[in-house]
Amino acid sequence: MRNPLPPVPGKLLELEVSDDLRRGTPLAKLIAAPSEEDGDAGLAEIGGVRPTGKAGDVQTVPTGAVRWLAGVGDGEPKQYRKAGAALVRAVSSALEEDVKAGQKAFRSFAVELPEDAGAEHIEELAFGLLLGGYRFTVTAEEPKPTLRTVRLITRHEGDLERVRELAAAAAFARDLANTPSNVKTPAWLADTAARVAGGIPNLTVTARDEKWLAEQGFGGVLAVGGGSAAPPRLIELEYRPRGATTHLLLVGKGITFDTGGLSIKPADGMHLMRTDMAGGAAIIAAVRAIAALRLPVKVTGLVPAAENHVSGSSYRPGDIVRHYGGKTTEVGNTDAEGRMVLADALVYGIKKHKPDAVIDAATLTGAMKVSLGVRTGGVFATEDALAERVTKAGERVGEAWWRMPLLEDLAETVRGSLGDVRQAPGGPGGIVAALFLREFVGDVPWAHLDIAGPARADKTYADVVPGATGFAARTLVELVASYA
Ligand code: BES
Ligand code: ZN
Ligand code: ZN
């Protein structure tokens, strides 16, 4: 039987840059919005169509060499991402229509850029083109012909090698998070990470099983994973380029499905919890890209992977769990499982690797989604410089971050009475969760990225389509690059 799932990772469009147009290739033209000089009539017609120039608008031209007009608005680089994404979607549907009409499918198209579009514009356009047409479907239908190549017609250059790896990281993270949880067991996640990262120089992937986790005392991972028929794993990715001195530890929440456990979630929306390993996915995809780009920084990725499920062997509210390293946690709510698995991984990673800084990424709290909405990630950090590094890295790749406070007056609430730490004491959810994690990091500079909001989208915007967004993967690559 054919595997009902799309291949992971999926294939990205090929990008070419050229200053000449190949005849016969369908052509799109990018157009800025009319300026005052254009007067009230607006822009001149092309093939009988008057372009609007509005970013995100794509108009079809019935005759002539140019088949699509894609608006870039005021021409800011950001608008090029929007234009690229809208364009690739329009071109893909045109291809589908052609096939339906019995015509031979074209597999490539070209985009003519305005003269004044420089490197930054080209890179933003490339993000839009590479990711805007992203799809993940599981169907019985034969795969349809899809676009293979896009040629950018410009005399300028951009760093497309970097954009390609960043886009591939976002797409791979989306693939992992979109994969349904009946397939995506912790073992599947570990095997997929090993398969995809395998063969890249200086990168090794190790998966530890439940037996190893028990021997080593990973009480948090075992408690959370204990209710599932699919046992937990710890995925460790080690990138060791020669000569690098700085060592960064990246830790990602890898909950392959979150029912809430015995503190079970309401049925409405529970299905969305298949993306509860989006933080782990971002880390796996980022480390792969960091190695592929040969960045001169040592990086260790750690993903504690477990399914938070309901059964006779589930952990319970009221349990006291001993983490890796010995600290104990009083469980208040089994739905606060992310921090349980992260606590083990943070202590283990810091003790074993002695990193210069630690960054974790997790779909940790619903509260964060309420605070910042679904397009901005929350950054908690023990050092201003690290928080700023994350925010700036995000700006460079088009991901928005907002700094959140580690409020000292709440630090007491996570200290325990029966155990060392209290897992779910109430109070502002995102902040309290961050303060809980801080109990496990010691003195190493640390940033915690809560991506519960932006890890998923229910609307199309910029280069994002509904489903998993791959959020944080690009920021993490760019963050690591800032240490090179
Ligand atoms: N995975 C959820 C957080 C989440 C919610 C992610 C919505 C994405 C969208 C997490 O494990 C969780 O359930 N957190 C609880 C913690 C609470 C019980 C202390 C929450 O935020 O409600
Ligand atoms: Zn939960
Ligand atoms: Zn969760």
Short mmCIF file of C-alpha atoms and ligand atoms in Angstrom, two decimals:
data_model
loop_
_atom_site.label_atom_id
_atom_site.label_comp_id
_atom_site.label_asym_id
_atom_site.label_seq_id
_atom_site.Cartn_x
_atom_site.Cartn_y
_atom_site.Cartn_z
CA MET A 1 0.00 0.00 0.00
CA ARG A 2 1.15 3.49 -0.79
CA ASN A 3 2.15 5.50 2.26
CA PRO A 4 -0.86 7.78 2.85
CA LEU A 5 1.37 10.56 4.17
CA PRO A 6 3.28 13.09 2.13
CA PRO A 7 7.04 12.69 2.30
CA VAL A 8 8.68 14.51 5.23
CA PRO A 9 10.39 16.79 4.48
CA GLY A 10 8.38 17.92 1.49
CA LYS A 11 10.06 19.39 -1.57
CA LEU A 12 10.62 23.11 -1.94
CA LEU A 13 10.40 25.04 -5.16
CA GLU A 14 13.77 25.54 -6.92
CA LEU A 15 14.89 29.15 -7.21
CA GLU A 16 17.01 30.51 -10.06
CA VAL A 17 18.25 34.02 -10.62
CA SER A 18 18.91 35.30 -14.10
CA ASP A 19 18.97 38.54 -16.01
CA ASP A 20 17.35 37.06 -19.07
CA LEU A 21 13.95 35.69 -19.77
CA ARG A 22 13.53 32.24 -21.28
CA ARG A 23 10.87 32.35 -23.97
CA GLY A 24 7.76 30.33 -23.38
CA THR A 25 8.01 30.43 -19.57
CA PRO A 26 4.88 31.99 -18.05
CA LEU A 27 5.83 35.39 -16.70
CA ALA A 28 4.72 37.46 -13.72
CA LYS A 29 5.57 41.10 -13.23
CA LEU A 30 5.87 42.85 -9.87
CA ILE A 31 4.26 46.25 -9.75
CA ALA A 32 4.38 49.02 -7.17
CA ALA A 33 1.22 50.89 -6.23
CA PRO A 34 0.56 54.07 -8.21
CA SER A 35 2.34 57.19 -6.99
CA GLU A 36 1.10 60.76 -7.22
CA GLU A 37 2.92 61.18 -10.52
CA ASP A 38 0.80 58.42 -12.00
CA GLY A 39 -2.21 60.69 -11.54
CA ASP A 40 -5.82 59.73 -10.91
CA ALA A 41 -5.91 57.20 -13.73
CA GLY A 42 -3.30 55.12 -11.86
CA LEU A 43 -0.87 52.82 -13.61
CA ALA A 44 -0.69 52.16 -17.33
CA GLU A 45 -2.57 49.10 -18.57
CA ILE A 46 -0.73 45.89 -19.33
CA GLY A 47 -2.44 43.52 -21.76
CA GLY A 48 -5.70 45.38 -21.18
CA VAL A 49 -5.50 45.12 -17.38
CA ARG A 50 -4.95 48.13 -15.13
CA PRO A 51 -2.66 47.01 -12.27
CA THR A 52 -3.72 47.94 -8.73
CA GLY A 53 -0.18 47.52 -7.36
CA LYS A 54 -1.66 46.62 -3.97
CA ALA A 55 0.56 44.24 -2.01
CA GLY A 56 -1.02 40.80 -2.05
CA ASP A 57 -3.14 41.49 -5.16
CA VAL A 58 -2.49 39.20 -8.11
CA GLN A 59 -4.24 39.99 -11.38
CA THR A 60 -4.40 37.68 -14.36
CA VAL A 61 -3.63 39.08 -17.79
CA PRO A 62 -5.48 37.30 -20.60
CA THR A 63 -3.13 38.17 -23.49
CA GLY A 64 0.51 39.01 -24.10
CA ALA A 65 3.79 37.90 -22.62
CA VAL A 66 2.92 38.73 -19.01
CA ARG A 67 0.39 36.39 -17.43
CA TRP A 68 0.22 37.79 -13.87
CA LEU A 69 0.62 41.18 -12.24
CA ALA A 70 1.55 41.03 -8.58
CA GLY A 71 1.36 44.20 -6.48
CA VAL A 72 4.15 45.16 -4.10
CA GLY A 73 2.38 48.20 -2.59
CA ASP A 74 4.80 50.83 -1.33
CA GLY A 75 7.72 48.61 -2.34
CA GLU A 76 9.00 47.96 1.20
CA PRO A 77 10.82 44.59 1.43
CA LYS A 78 8.06 43.19 3.67
CA GLN A 79 5.54 43.69 0.87
CA TYR A 80 7.68 41.55 -1.41
CA ARG A 81 7.16 38.58 0.90
CA LYS A 82 3.42 39.12 0.76
CA ALA A 83 3.54 39.50 -3.03
CA GLY A 84 5.65 36.36 -3.49
CA ALA A 85 3.28 34.29 -1.36
CA ALA A 86 0.15 35.57 -3.12
CA LEU A 87 1.79 35.06 -6.50
CA VAL A 88 2.89 31.47 -5.92
CA ARG A 89 -0.61 30.58 -4.78
CA ALA A 90 -2.15 32.20 -7.87
CA VAL A 91 0.33 30.48 -10.20
CA SER A 92 -0.31 27.10 -8.53
CA SER A 93 -4.05 27.44 -9.04
CA ALA A 94 -3.50 28.48 -12.66
CA LEU A 95 -1.46 25.32 -13.14
CA GLU A 96 -4.25 23.24 -11.61
CA GLU A 97 -6.77 24.89 -13.93
CA ASP A 98 -4.55 24.21 -16.95
CA VAL A 99 -4.32 20.54 -15.98
CA LYS A 100 -8.09 20.31 -15.46
CA ALA A 101 -8.61 21.86 -18.89
CA GLY A 102 -6.45 19.11 -20.37
CA GLN A 103 -3.50 21.36 -21.18
CA LYS A 104 0.10 20.36 -20.64
CA ALA A 105 1.16 21.53 -17.18
CA PHE A 106 3.85 24.18 -17.03
CA ARG A 107 6.29 23.41 -14.22
CA SER A 108 8.20 26.66 -14.06
CA PHE A 109 7.45 30.36 -14.16
CA ALA A 110 9.44 33.57 -14.06
CA VAL A 111 9.08 36.76 -12.05
CA GLU A 112 10.33 40.07 -13.32
CA LEU A 113 11.43 42.39 -10.53
CA PRO A 114 11.43 46.18 -10.68
CA GLU A 115 14.82 47.78 -11.40
CA ASP A 116 15.16 49.20 -7.89
CA ALA A 117 14.50 45.93 -6.04
CA GLY A 118 17.75 45.07 -4.19
CA ALA A 119 19.06 42.13 -2.15
CA GLU A 120 16.61 42.53 0.71
CA HIS A 121 13.64 42.66 -1.66
CA ILE A 122 14.86 39.57 -3.49
CA GLU A 123 15.25 37.66 -0.22
CA GLU A 124 11.79 38.63 1.03
CA LEU A 125 10.25 37.69 -2.32
CA ALA A 126 12.03 34.33 -2.13
CA PHE A 127 10.57 33.62 1.34
CA GLY A 128 7.11 34.33 -0.01
CA LEU A 129 7.59 32.18 -3.11
CA LEU A 130 9.15 29.25 -1.21
CA LEU A 131 6.71 29.12 1.70
CA GLY A 132 3.51 30.80 0.50
CA GLY A 133 2.49 27.75 -1.51
CA TYR A 134 3.21 25.31 1.32
CA ARG A 135 0.63 22.53 1.66
CA PHE A 136 0.25 19.43 3.76
CA THR A 137 -2.51 17.07 2.72
CA VAL A 138 -3.15 13.40 3.30
CA THR A 139 -5.33 12.05 0.54
CA ALA A 140 -6.13 8.99 -1.57
CA GLU A 141 -5.74 10.99 -4.78
CA GLU A 142 -2.73 10.62 -7.02
CA PRO A 143 -0.28 13.49 -6.49
CA LYS A 144 -1.03 16.34 -8.92
CA PRO A 145 1.64 18.08 -10.98
CA THR A 146 3.13 20.97 -9.01
CA LEU A 147 5.48 23.85 -9.70
CA ARG A 148 9.16 22.96 -9.74
CA THR A 149 11.11 26.07 -10.56
CA VAL A 150 10.80 29.80 -10.34
CA ARG A 151 13.22 32.12 -12.10
CA LEU A 152 13.77 35.61 -10.73
CA ILE A 153 14.58 38.09 -13.46
CA THR A 154 16.87 40.70 -11.92
CA ARG A 155 20.36 42.10 -12.21
CA HIS A 156 20.78 42.22 -8.45
CA GLU A 157 21.81 39.45 -6.09
CA GLY A 158 20.57 38.23 -2.73
CA ASP A 159 21.88 35.56 -0.37
CA LEU A 160 19.54 32.93 -1.70
CA GLU A 161 21.53 30.05 -0.24
CA ARG A 162 20.71 31.37 3.24
CA VAL A 163 17.06 32.04 2.36
CA ARG A 164 16.69 28.56 0.91
CA GLU A 165 17.97 26.91 4.12
CA LEU A 166 15.84 29.16 6.32
CA ALA A 167 12.73 28.44 4.25
CA ALA A 168 13.54 24.72 4.23
CA ALA A 169 13.81 24.84 8.04
CA ALA A 170 10.41 26.52 8.37
CA ALA A 171 8.83 24.06 5.93
CA PHE A 172 10.38 21.03 7.66
CA ALA A 173 9.16 22.28 11.05
CA ARG A 174 5.69 22.69 9.51
CA ASP A 175 5.82 19.14 8.13
CA LEU A 176 6.74 17.70 11.52
CA ALA A 177 4.05 19.65 13.37
CA ASN A 178 1.36 18.97 10.75
CA THR A 179 1.97 15.22 10.77
CA PRO A 180 -1.00 13.66 12.57
CA SER A 181 -0.39 12.15 15.98
CA ASN A 182 -1.53 8.64 14.96
CA VAL A 183 1.69 8.56 12.93
CA LYS A 184 3.82 10.95 14.96
CA THR A 185 4.80 8.92 18.01
CA PRO A 186 7.89 9.99 19.96
CA ALA A 187 9.77 7.17 18.18
CA TRP A 188 8.61 8.45 14.78
CA LEU A 189 9.82 11.94 15.66
CA ALA A 190 13.20 10.57 16.72
CA ASP A 191 13.55 8.40 13.60
CA THR A 192 12.53 11.26 11.32
CA ALA A 193 15.01 13.63 12.96
CA ALA A 194 17.77 11.05 12.53
CA ARG A 195 16.86 10.32 8.91
CA VAL A 196 16.64 13.95 7.82
CA ALA A 197 19.68 15.18 9.71
CA GLY A 198 21.74 12.12 8.78
CA GLY A 199 24.42 12.65 6.19
CA ILE A 200 25.05 16.29 7.07
CA PRO A 201 28.71 16.77 8.00
CA ASN A 202 29.49 17.28 11.71
CA LEU A 203 25.91 16.55 12.80
CA THR A 204 24.93 13.46 14.80
CA VAL A 205 21.51 12.50 16.13
CA THR A 206 21.00 10.16 19.08
CA ALA A 207 17.64 8.89 20.31
CA ARG A 208 17.34 7.55 23.87
CA ASP A 209 14.51 5.18 24.73
CA GLU A 210 12.36 4.83 27.85
CA LYS A 211 14.77 2.33 29.39
CA TRP A 212 17.67 4.76 29.17
CA LEU A 213 15.44 7.58 30.46
CA ALA A 214 14.51 5.44 33.50
CA GLU A 215 18.14 4.55 34.24
CA GLN A 216 19.11 8.21 34.05
CA GLY A 217 16.22 9.45 36.18
CA PHE A 218 14.21 11.52 33.69
CA GLY A 219 11.19 11.52 36.02
CA GLY A 220 9.37 14.38 34.26
CA VAL A 221 9.53 12.80 30.79
CA LEU A 222 8.55 9.38 32.17
CA ALA A 223 5.64 10.77 34.20
CA VAL A 224 4.18 12.62 31.20
CA GLY A 225 4.89 9.79 28.73
CA GLY A 226 3.69 7.10 31.14
CA GLY A 227 0.04 7.33 30.15
CA SER A 228 0.67 6.59 26.48
CA ALA A 229 1.08 3.28 24.65
CA ALA A 230 3.83 5.02 22.63
CA PRO A 231 6.81 5.40 24.99
CA PRO A 232 8.82 8.64 25.27
CA ARG A 233 12.18 9.45 23.70
CA LEU A 234 14.92 11.99 24.19
CA ILE A 235 16.28 13.26 20.89
CA GLU A 236 19.76 14.77 20.99
CA LEU A 237 21.26 16.55 17.99
CA GLU A 238 24.93 17.47 18.19
CA TYR A 239 26.50 19.81 15.67
CA ARG A 240 30.25 20.07 16.17
CA PRO A 241 31.99 22.20 13.53
CA ARG A 242 35.75 22.25 13.78
CA GLY A 243 37.30 25.22 15.52
CA ALA A 244 34.07 26.63 16.96
CA THR A 245 34.26 27.89 20.53
CA THR A 246 30.78 29.16 21.47
CA HIS A 247 28.35 26.39 22.42
CA LEU A 248 24.58 26.94 22.44
CA LEU A 249 21.99 24.55 23.83
CA LEU A 250 18.55 24.56 22.19
CA VAL A 251 15.73 22.67 23.95
CA GLY A 252 12.27 22.10 22.44
CA LYS A 253 8.99 20.81 23.84
CA GLY A 254 8.17 17.60 21.99
CA ILE A 255 4.66 16.66 23.12
CA THR A 256 3.42 14.60 20.16
CA PHE A 257 -0.16 14.95 21.39
CA ASP A 258 -1.54 16.76 24.42
CA THR A 259 -4.87 15.39 25.70
CA GLY A 260 -4.19 17.21 28.97
CA GLY A 261 -3.83 13.83 30.70
CA LEU A 262 -6.15 13.18 33.66
CA SER A 263 -6.71 16.97 33.87
CA ILE A 264 -8.21 16.38 30.45
CA LYS A 265 -8.79 19.15 27.91
CA PRO A 266 -12.24 20.00 26.56
CA ALA A 267 -13.08 18.21 23.29
CA ASP A 268 -13.33 21.49 21.36
CA GLY A 269 -9.95 22.23 19.92
CA MET A 270 -8.21 19.19 21.38
CA HIS A 271 -7.32 18.06 17.84
CA LEU A 272 -5.10 21.13 17.53
CA MET A 273 -2.80 19.65 20.15
CA ARG A 274 -1.10 17.56 17.49
CA THR A 275 1.13 20.57 16.96
CA ASP A 276 2.19 20.61 20.63
CA MET A 277 5.67 19.54 19.55
CA ALA A 278 6.11 22.66 17.40
CA GLY A 279 8.92 23.92 19.67
CA GLY A 280 10.77 20.62 19.28
CA ALA A 281 10.12 20.70 15.53
CA ALA A 282 11.62 24.19 15.31
CA ILE A 283 14.74 22.97 17.11
CA ILE A 284 15.19 19.87 14.95
CA ALA A 285 14.71 21.88 11.76
CA ALA A 286 16.94 24.73 12.95
CA VAL A 287 19.85 22.48 13.95
CA ARG A 288 19.62 20.74 10.58
CA ALA A 289 19.76 24.11 8.79
CA ILE A 290 22.58 25.41 11.02
CA ALA A 291 24.66 22.36 10.07
CA ALA A 292 23.71 22.62 6.39
CA LEU A 293 24.86 26.26 6.40
CA ARG A 294 28.05 25.20 8.23
CA LEU A 295 27.72 27.97 10.80
CA PRO A 296 30.86 28.06 12.98
CA VAL A 297 29.05 27.61 16.32
CA LYS A 298 28.70 24.44 18.40
CA VAL A 299 25.03 23.63 18.86
CA THR A 300 23.24 20.93 20.81
CA GLY A 301 19.53 20.37 20.26
CA LEU A 302 17.49 18.45 22.82
CA VAL A 303 13.89 17.38 22.32
CA PRO A 304 12.14 15.49 25.10
CA ALA A 305 9.34 13.76 23.17
CA ALA A 306 6.30 12.24 24.89
CA GLU A 307 2.58 11.84 24.40
CA ASN A 308 0.42 13.26 27.22
CA HIS A 309 -2.37 10.69 27.32
CA VAL A 310 -5.02 9.19 29.59
CA SER A 311 -4.79 5.65 30.93
CA GLY A 312 -4.27 3.58 34.06
CA SER A 313 -0.60 4.48 33.97
CA SER A 314 -1.07 8.25 33.58
CA TYR A 315 0.56 10.53 36.12
CA ARG A 316 -1.83 12.28 38.49
CA PRO A 317 -2.44 15.67 40.05
CA GLY A 318 -0.89 15.44 43.50
CA ASP A 319 2.02 13.26 42.39
CA ILE A 320 5.52 14.29 43.35
CA VAL A 321 7.93 13.72 40.49
CA ARG A 322 11.73 13.57 40.73
CA HIS A 323 13.43 15.22 37.75
CA TYR A 324 16.80 14.50 36.22
CA GLY A 325 19.34 15.88 38.70
CA GLY A 326 17.08 15.25 41.72
CA LYS A 327 14.76 18.26 42.12
CA THR A 328 11.15 17.34 42.85
CA THR A 329 7.93 18.84 41.49
CA GLU A 330 4.44 18.77 43.02
CA VAL A 331 2.07 18.14 40.15
CA GLY A 332 -1.01 20.38 40.23
CA ASN A 333 -2.41 19.84 36.76
CA THR A 334 -1.34 17.12 34.32
CA ASP A 335 -2.07 19.50 31.44
CA ALA A 336 1.00 21.55 32.43
CA GLU A 337 3.11 18.73 30.97
CA GLY A 338 5.45 20.81 28.80
CA ARG A 339 7.37 22.24 31.74
CA MET A 340 7.69 18.72 33.22
CA VAL A 341 9.59 17.37 30.22
CA LEU A 342 11.55 20.58 29.66
CA ALA A 343 12.79 20.61 33.27
CA ASP A 344 14.55 17.24 32.81
CA ALA A 345 16.03 18.22 29.46
CA LEU A 346 17.30 21.61 30.68
CA VAL A 347 19.12 20.12 33.67
CA TYR A 348 20.56 17.27 31.61
CA GLY A 349 21.68 19.49 28.75
CA ILE A 350 23.30 22.10 30.99
CA LYS A 351 25.09 19.51 33.12
CA LYS A 352 26.33 17.47 30.18
CA HIS A 353 27.26 20.20 27.70
CA LYS A 354 28.07 23.27 29.83
CA PRO A 355 26.72 25.61 27.14
CA ASP A 356 27.41 29.34 26.97
CA ALA A 357 23.68 30.01 26.67
CA VAL A 358 20.42 28.03 26.61
CA ILE A 359 17.33 28.77 24.55
CA ASP A 360 14.15 26.75 24.81
CA ALA A 361 11.10 26.89 22.54
CA ALA A 362 7.70 25.55 23.53
CA THR A 363 3.96 25.81 22.90
CA LEU A 364 3.83 26.17 26.64
CA THR A 365 0.79 28.16 27.74
CA GLY A 366 -2.64 29.15 26.47
CA ALA A 367 -2.12 32.33 28.49
CA MET A 368 0.62 33.44 26.11
CA LYS A 369 -1.78 33.16 23.20
CA VAL A 370 -4.16 35.44 25.10
CA SER A 371 -1.39 37.95 25.88
CA LEU A 372 0.23 38.35 22.48
CA GLY A 373 -2.18 36.83 19.98
CA VAL A 374 -1.20 34.44 17.24
CA ARG A 375 1.48 36.31 15.29
CA THR A 376 3.99 37.17 18.01
CA GLY A 377 6.11 34.94 20.22
CA GLY A 378 6.91 35.68 23.87
CA VAL A 379 10.56 35.93 24.97
CA PHE A 380 11.55 35.55 28.60
CA ALA A 381 15.25 36.00 29.30
CA THR A 382 17.63 36.25 32.23
CA GLU A 383 19.78 38.75 30.30
CA ASP A 384 18.78 41.83 28.32
CA ALA A 385 21.42 41.16 25.67
CA LEU A 386 20.07 37.68 24.97
CA ALA A 387 16.46 38.91 24.76
CA GLU A 388 17.56 41.55 22.30
CA ARG A 389 19.51 39.05 20.23
CA VAL A 390 16.37 36.92 19.85
CA THR A 391 14.15 39.87 18.95
CA LYS A 392 16.68 41.21 16.43
CA ALA A 393 17.19 37.77 14.86
CA GLY A 394 13.41 37.52 14.49
CA GLU A 395 13.25 40.93 12.81
CA ARG A 396 15.79 39.82 10.22
CA VAL A 397 13.72 36.78 9.22
CA GLY A 398 10.22 38.23 9.59
CA GLU A 399 9.18 36.67 12.91
CA ALA A 400 7.87 39.01 15.63
CA TRP A 401 8.86 38.62 19.30
CA TRP A 402 7.89 40.54 22.40
CA ARG A 403 9.80 40.48 25.67
CA MET A 404 7.90 39.25 28.73
CA PRO A 405 8.98 39.80 32.35
CA LEU A 406 10.26 37.19 34.81
CA LEU A 407 8.43 38.93 37.66
CA GLU A 408 10.36 38.50 40.90
CA ASP A 409 7.31 38.98 43.12
CA LEU A 410 5.87 35.79 41.63
CA ALA A 411 9.06 33.74 42.02
CA GLU A 412 7.88 32.49 45.43
CA THR A 413 4.71 30.96 43.97
CA VAL A 414 6.61 28.24 42.13
CA ARG A 415 8.49 27.13 45.26
CA GLY A 416 6.94 23.99 46.73
CA SER A 417 5.89 22.87 50.20
CA LEU A 418 5.81 19.10 49.71
CA GLY A 419 8.34 19.11 46.90
CA ASP A 420 10.96 21.61 45.74
CA VAL A 421 8.89 23.26 43.01
CA ARG A 422 5.19 23.78 42.36
CA GLN A 423 4.15 22.97 38.82
CA ALA A 424 0.89 24.89 38.34
CA PRO A 425 0.34 27.38 41.15
CA GLY A 426 -2.02 29.73 39.30
CA GLY A 427 -1.37 33.39 38.48
CA PRO A 428 -0.38 34.78 35.07
CA GLY A 429 0.13 31.55 33.13
CA GLY A 430 2.95 32.40 30.75
CA ILE A 431 5.05 34.11 33.40
CA VAL A 432 4.55 31.45 36.08
CA ALA A 433 5.50 28.72 33.58
CA ALA A 434 8.68 30.63 32.74
CA LEU A 435 9.51 31.06 36.43
CA PHE A 436 9.02 27.32 36.92
CA LEU A 437 11.53 26.58 34.14
CA ARG A 438 14.00 29.09 35.59
CA GLU A 439 14.26 26.88 38.69
CA PHE A 440 16.01 24.33 36.46
CA VAL A 441 18.57 26.46 34.61
CA GLY A 442 20.93 27.76 37.30
CA ASP A 443 23.27 30.58 36.27
CA VAL A 444 23.58 30.00 32.52
CA PRO A 445 22.20 32.83 30.35
CA TRP A 446 18.78 31.54 29.32
CA ALA A 447 15.93 32.55 27.04
CA HIS A 448 12.54 30.86 26.95
CA LEU A 449 10.40 31.26 23.83
CA ASP A 450 6.69 30.60 24.39
CA ILE A 451 5.22 30.06 20.92
CA ALA A 452 1.76 28.74 21.88
CA GLY A 453 0.20 31.56 19.80
CA PRO A 454 2.19 31.80 16.56
CA ALA A 455 3.00 28.08 16.16
CA ARG A 456 -0.34 27.62 14.43
CA ALA A 457 -2.37 29.76 12.06
CA ASP A 458 -5.99 29.56 11.07
CA LYS A 459 -5.61 32.23 8.39
CA THR A 460 -3.35 32.91 5.45
CA TYR A 461 -0.97 35.88 5.98
CA ALA A 462 2.53 36.80 4.73
CA ASP A 463 4.18 33.44 3.90
CA VAL A 464 2.00 31.55 6.41
CA VAL A 465 -0.85 29.20 5.49
CA PRO A 466 -3.35 27.59 7.89
CA GLY A 467 -1.89 24.83 10.08
CA ALA A 468 1.57 24.68 11.60
CA THR A 469 3.66 27.77 10.80
CA GLY A 470 7.19 26.59 11.60
CA PHE A 471 7.50 29.67 13.83
CA ALA A 472 10.86 30.04 15.65
CA ALA A 473 12.85 27.80 13.30
CA ARG A 474 14.12 30.75 11.28
CA THR A 475 14.74 32.91 14.35
CA LEU A 476 16.82 30.14 15.93
CA VAL A 477 19.03 29.75 12.86
CA GLU A 478 19.53 33.50 12.65
CA LEU A 479 20.19 33.69 16.40
CA VAL A 480 22.91 31.05 16.15
CA ALA A 481 24.36 32.86 13.12
CA SER A 482 24.68 35.99 15.29
CA TYR A 483 27.27 34.13 17.43
CA ALA A 484 29.38 33.15 14.40
N1 BES B 1 -0.06 22.74 25.11
C1 BES B 1 -0.72 23.54 26.06
C2 BES B 1 -0.62 25.04 25.78
C3 BES B 1 -1.31 25.51 24.53
C4 BES B 1 -2.60 25.98 24.58
C5 BES B 1 -0.63 25.53 23.32
C6 BES B 1 -3.22 26.45 23.43
C7 BES B 1 -1.25 25.99 22.18
C8 BES B 1 -2.53 26.46 22.23
C9 BES B 1 -0.10 23.31 27.46
O1 BES B 1 0.41 22.05 27.68
C10 BES B 1 -1.18 23.56 28.46
O2 BES B 1 -2.18 22.89 28.39
N2 BES B 1 -0.96 24.50 29.37
C11 BES B 1 -1.92 24.83 30.36
C12 BES B 1 -1.20 25.02 31.66
C13 BES B 1 -2.10 25.16 32.86
C14 BES B 1 -2.81 23.85 33.13
C15 BES B 1 -1.28 25.55 34.06
C16 BES B 1 -2.62 26.11 29.95
O3 BES B 1 -1.97 26.99 29.38
O4 BES B 1 -3.82 26.22 30.14
ZN ZN B 2 -1.03 20.62 28.34
ZN ZN B 3 1.06 21.03 25.95
#
